[in-house]
Tab-separated table of C-alpha atoms in Angstrom:
chain	number	residue	atom	x	y	z
V	1	MET	CA	-30.398	51.809	26.498
V	2	GLY	CA	-30.608	55.305	27.940
V	3	ARG	CA	-29.686	57.078	24.820
V	4	TYR	CA	-32.965	55.905	23.224
V	5	GLY	CA	-35.090	57.810	25.795
V	6	GLN	CA	-38.498	56.536	26.773
V	7	THR	CA	-39.294	53.221	25.060
V	8	ASN	CA	-42.069	50.579	25.355
V	9	PRO	CA	-41.509	47.410	27.303
V	10	THR	CA	-40.651	45.201	24.226
V	11	THR	CA	-38.177	47.786	22.965
V	12	GLN	CA	-36.589	47.892	26.392
V	13	LYS	CA	-36.296	44.173	26.490
V	14	LEU	CA	-34.768	43.981	23.038
V	15	LEU	CA	-32.243	46.696	23.841
V	16	GLY	CA	-31.422	45.033	27.104
V	17	ILE	CA	-30.625	41.806	25.374
V	18	TYR	CA	-28.530	43.674	22.803
V	19	GLU	CA	-26.518	45.393	25.543
V	20	ARG	CA	-25.887	42.081	27.422
V	21	LEU	CA	-24.749	40.371	24.224
V	22	LEU	CA	-22.412	43.296	23.380
V	23	ALA	CA	-20.927	43.255	26.801
V	24	TYR	CA	-20.334	39.549	26.679
V	25	PHE	CA	-19.053	39.198	23.065
V	26	GLY	CA	-17.781	42.637	22.234
V	27	PRO	CA	-18.209	44.255	18.731
V	28	ARG	CA	-18.150	41.571	16.009
V	29	ASN	CA	-17.136	43.905	13.197
V	30	TRP	CA	-19.344	42.529	10.542
V	31	TRP	CA	-19.278	42.209	7.546
V	32	PRO	CA	-15.721	40.999	7.187
V	33	ALA	CA	-14.836	42.476	3.773
V	34	ASP	CA	-12.666	45.135	2.175
V	35	THR	CA	-15.257	46.653	-0.204
V	36	PRO	CA	-19.002	46.692	-0.567
V	37	PHE	CA	-18.751	44.477	-3.690
V	38	GLU	CA	-16.893	41.918	-1.661
V	39	VAL	CA	-19.740	41.985	0.826
V	40	ILE	CA	-22.213	41.306	-2.037
V	41	VAL	CA	-20.193	38.413	-3.412
V	42	GLY	CA	-19.869	36.953	0.098
V	43	ALA	CA	-23.548	37.266	0.731
V	44	ILE	CA	-24.340	35.260	-2.396
V	45	LEU	CA	-21.634	32.684	-1.828
V	46	THR	CA	-22.357	31.989	1.809
V	47	GLN	CA	-25.752	30.483	1.085
V	48	ASN	CA	-25.755	26.979	2.569
V	49	VAL	CA	-22.101	26.804	3.407
V	50	ALA	CA	-19.677	27.668	6.206
V	51	TRP	CA	-17.983	31.037	6.092
V	52	LYS	CA	-14.463	29.524	6.037
V	53	ASN	CA	-15.327	28.038	2.603
V	54	VAL	CA	-16.517	31.372	1.317
V	55	GLN	CA	-13.188	32.953	2.472
V	56	LYS	CA	-11.357	30.474	0.221
V	57	ALA	CA	-13.411	31.512	-2.756
V	58	ILE	CA	-13.107	35.185	-2.041
V	59	SER	CA	-9.344	34.778	-1.751
V	60	ALA	CA	-9.203	32.969	-5.097
V	61	LEU	CA	-11.274	35.716	-6.778
V	62	LYS	CA	-8.995	38.394	-5.315
V	63	GLU	CA	-5.854	36.585	-6.472
V	64	THR	CA	-7.110	36.461	-10.080
V	65	GLY	CA	-8.304	40.066	-10.035
V	66	LEU	CA	-11.992	39.262	-10.325
V	67	LEU	CA	-13.312	40.780	-7.154
V	68	GLU	CA	-14.594	43.861	-8.760
V	69	PRO	CA	-17.779	44.309	-10.768
V	70	GLU	CA	-16.413	44.817	-14.295
V	71	ALA	CA	-13.895	41.970	-14.153
V	72	LEU	CA	-16.363	39.531	-12.682
V	73	HIS	CA	-19.022	40.639	-15.143
V	74	GLN	CA	-16.715	39.874	-18.087
V	75	ALA	CA	-15.240	36.652	-16.696
V	76	PRO	CA	-16.375	33.328	-18.214
V	77	VAL	CA	-18.846	31.533	-16.035
V	78	GLU	CA	-16.633	28.384	-16.228
V	79	GLN	CA	-13.722	30.304	-14.629
V	80	ILE	CA	-15.916	31.583	-11.858
V	81	GLU	CA	-17.179	28.053	-11.153
V	82	THR	CA	-13.662	26.871	-10.700
V	83	LEU	CA	-12.662	29.638	-8.368
V	84	ILE	CA	-15.797	29.412	-6.158
V	85	ARG	CA	-15.836	25.590	-6.025
V	86	PRO	CA	-15.163	25.537	-2.219
V	87	THR	CA	-18.475	27.078	-1.529
V	88	GLY	CA	-20.504	24.128	-2.846
V	89	TYR	CA	-23.342	24.357	-5.376
V	90	PHE	CA	-20.739	26.330	-7.373
V	91	ARG	CA	-22.483	26.140	-10.676
V	92	GLN	CA	-25.692	27.556	-9.217
V	93	LYS	CA	-23.816	30.236	-7.379
V	94	ALA	CA	-21.839	31.232	-10.403
V	95	LYS	CA	-25.178	31.752	-12.174
V	96	LYS	CA	-26.443	33.819	-9.249
V	97	LEU	CA	-23.321	36.045	-9.326
V	98	LYS	CA	-23.810	36.542	-13.088
V	99	ALA	CA	-27.522	37.340	-12.562
V	100	PHE	CA	-26.653	40.071	-10.085
V	101	LEU	CA	-23.953	41.519	-12.290
V	102	ASN	CA	-26.309	41.515	-15.273
V	103	TYR	CA	-28.839	43.339	-13.165
V	104	LEU	CA	-26.237	45.803	-11.885
V	105	PHE	CA	-24.832	46.665	-15.363
V	106	THR	CA	-28.206	46.723	-17.112
V	107	ASN	CA	-29.825	48.993	-14.611
V	108	TYR	CA	-27.011	50.981	-12.965
V	109	GLY	CA	-24.177	50.803	-15.455
V	110	GLY	CA	-22.190	48.663	-13.018
V	111	SER	CA	-22.135	51.349	-10.366
V	112	LEU	CA	-22.720	50.465	-6.728
V	113	ASP	CA	-22.936	54.127	-5.849
V	114	ARG	CA	-25.919	54.448	-8.272
V	115	LEU	CA	-27.388	51.220	-6.946
V	116	PHE	CA	-27.258	52.253	-3.346
V	117	PHE	CA	-28.789	55.673	-4.092
V	118	VAL	CA	-32.162	53.898	-4.703
V	119	PRO	CA	-34.630	54.171	-1.754
V	120	LEU	CA	-34.687	51.034	0.487
V	121	PRO	CA	-38.161	49.679	-0.390
V	122	LYS	CA	-37.637	49.939	-4.179
V	123	LEU	CA	-34.171	48.533	-4.138
V	124	ARG	CA	-35.212	45.510	-1.891
V	125	GLN	CA	-37.965	44.608	-4.304
V	126	GLU	CA	-35.501	44.866	-7.262
V	127	LEU	CA	-32.954	42.616	-5.474
V	128	LEU	CA	-35.604	40.074	-4.599
V	129	ALA	CA	-36.425	39.840	-8.324
V	130	VAL	CA	-32.801	38.898	-9.241
V	131	HIS	CA	-32.239	35.153	-9.688
V	132	GLY	CA	-30.821	33.541	-6.618
V	133	ILE	CA	-31.339	36.385	-4.212
V	134	GLY	CA	-33.747	35.688	-1.409
V	135	GLN	CA	-34.708	37.737	1.525
V	136	GLU	CA	-31.677	37.013	3.825
V	137	THR	CA	-29.299	37.597	0.958
V	138	ALA	CA	-30.960	40.799	-0.138
V	139	ASP	CA	-31.090	42.229	3.398
V	140	ALA	CA	-27.394	41.346	3.956
V	141	ILE	CA	-26.513	43.276	0.780
V	142	LEU	CA	-28.693	46.180	1.822
V	143	CYS	CA	-27.416	46.394	5.411
V	144	TYR	CA	-23.783	45.421	5.128
V	145	ALA	CA	-22.934	46.670	1.671
V	146	GLY	CA	-25.372	49.486	1.191
V	147	GLY	CA	-25.610	50.769	4.762
V	148	TYR	CA	-29.366	50.700	4.803
V	149	PRO	CA	-31.326	50.463	8.166
V	150	ILE	CA	-32.656	46.963	7.822
V	151	MET	CA	-32.054	43.905	9.997
V	152	VAL	CA	-31.125	40.547	8.533
V	153	MET	CA	-32.942	37.435	9.790
V	154	ASP	CA	-31.802	33.851	9.768
V	155	ALA	CA	-32.320	30.509	11.298
V	156	TYR	CA	-30.181	31.488	14.301
V	157	THR	CA	-32.517	34.475	15.012
V	158	ARG	CA	-35.476	32.211	14.875
V	159	ARG	CA	-33.891	29.673	17.253
V	160	VAL	CA	-32.705	32.256	19.811
V	161	PHE	CA	-35.783	34.373	20.016
V	162	GLY	CA	-38.109	31.435	19.847
V	163	ARG	CA	-36.344	29.979	22.893
V	164	LEU	CA	-36.440	33.397	24.604
V	165	GLY	CA	-40.216	33.261	24.129
V	166	LEU	CA	-40.285	36.570	22.246
V	167	THR	CA	-41.283	35.181	18.840
V	168	PRO	CA	-43.081	32.029	17.690
V	169	PRO	CA	-40.624	29.152	17.226
V	170	GLY	CA	-41.691	28.713	13.589
V	171	ALA	CA	-41.986	32.391	12.620
V	172	LYS	CA	-41.563	33.224	9.050
V	173	TYR	CA	-38.788	35.583	7.871
V	174	GLU	CA	-41.052	38.571	7.450
V	175	GLU	CA	-42.710	38.045	10.830
V	176	LEU	CA	-39.340	37.968	12.546
V	177	GLN	CA	-38.098	40.984	10.707
V	178	ALA	CA	-41.292	42.940	11.466
V	179	PHE	CA	-40.836	42.158	15.173
V	180	PHE	CA	-37.378	43.780	15.263
V	181	MET	CA	-38.113	46.620	12.860
V	182	ASN	CA	-41.222	47.640	14.744
V	183	HIS	CA	-39.496	47.657	18.120
V	184	LEU	CA	-36.035	48.923	17.509
V	185	PRO	CA	-34.715	52.362	16.401
V	186	HIS	CA	-33.961	52.321	12.661
V	187	GLU	CA	-30.203	52.581	12.862
V	188	THR	CA	-27.950	50.703	10.557
V	189	ALA	CA	-25.255	50.239	13.059
V	190	LEU	CA	-27.696	48.838	15.638
V	191	PHE	CA	-29.240	46.353	13.163
V	192	ASN	CA	-25.749	45.429	11.887
V	193	GLU	CA	-24.302	44.636	15.376
V	194	TYR	CA	-27.462	43.037	16.690
V	195	HIS	CA	-27.631	40.456	13.931
V	196	ALA	CA	-23.970	39.658	14.389
V	197	LEU	CA	-24.347	39.227	18.147
V	198	ILE	CA	-27.314	36.969	17.731
V	199	ASP	CA	-25.385	34.799	15.355
V	200	GLY	CA	-22.484	34.672	17.840
V	201	LEU	CA	-24.816	33.581	20.605
V	202	ALA	CA	-26.451	30.850	18.511
V	203	HIS	CA	-23.127	29.542	17.130
V	204	TYR	CA	-21.197	29.379	20.413
V	205	ILE	CA	-23.832	29.017	23.105
V	206	CYS	CA	-27.487	28.663	22.050
V	207	THR	CA	-26.678	25.729	19.827
V	208	LYS	CA	-29.308	23.502	18.221
V	209	ASN	CA	-28.444	20.594	20.576
V	210	ASP	CA	-27.240	20.944	24.165
V	211	PRO	CA	-27.306	24.673	24.439
V	212	GLY	CA	-24.909	26.222	27.076
V	213	CYS	CA	-27.536	27.900	29.154
V	214	ASP	CA	-25.231	28.009	32.158
V	215	ARG	CA	-22.946	30.485	30.373
V	216	CYS	CA	-25.622	32.394	28.358
V	217	PRO	CA	-25.561	36.167	28.972
V	218	VAL	CA	-29.340	36.355	28.417
V	219	ALA	CA	-30.321	33.199	30.367
V	220	THR	CA	-32.343	35.084	32.931
V	221	THR	CA	-34.773	36.176	30.313
V	222	CYS	CA	-35.039	32.772	28.616
V	223	ARG	CA	-37.995	30.358	29.078
V	224	THR	CA	-35.925	27.335	28.148
V	225	THR	CA	-32.965	27.846	30.454
V	226	GLY	CA	-31.705	24.845	32.318
V	227	THR	CA	-31.315	22.299	29.585
V	228	ALA	CA	-27.640	22.963	29.068
V	229	LYS	CA	-24.478	20.931	29.659
V	230	PRO	CA	-21.600	22.873	31.201
V	231	GLY	CA	-18.967	24.174	28.864
V	232	PRO	CA	-16.177	26.849	28.619
V	233	LYS	CA	-16.960	30.503	27.906
V	234	PRO	CA	-15.805	31.329	24.384
V	235	GLY	CA	-13.057	33.868	23.864
V	236	ARG	CA	-13.796	37.370	22.448
V	237	LEU	CA	-15.341	36.921	19.041
V	238	GLN	CA	-14.029	38.548	15.919
């Protein structure tokens, strides 16, 4: 926290939570992908499904040589549907992938370099106008594929920070995002790691039911601590 110099109390609290999560879990190395395009495909496919199912679809696309923009753009939608079936809602997701690719090739000649040269506010609005890309997906693409300084929000963030008493339990996406963006340094690496750590906390400890407050690294700042059932500390997350 010291490297950020003088900060306001809310910023200090957020950075303190970040440091405790990082010390507990270690770096999570998000997003797990070999290329920016793989991040984009994963961000679209992971909607409403467990990541392990997305990995199956990603592997299938790789094995057939379709995990690159031109090949996936040219592939028949029926073939894509078959390959991404493990992700659920595969017909809708195939249409979403095609919609993004049509946008990419129509506006940027299929070049991710050209796409990610666009300023953040403009590009975010463009992505949100693409069929099937909502705020969380757009921000995941921007942060993890494009390297833009923007923090992704999700249901885990709402749960954790609602329980901590730092944001309203029912806060909307834009309200949550504004809270973090207004009180944290605009650094891509910080936003990247913070979101990953929050998801680790919510998945392994701050669960929807019976949260493990007794083993939570930020329990001392939580207003709902004490409702947990004992459980083992998870191993180092990857």
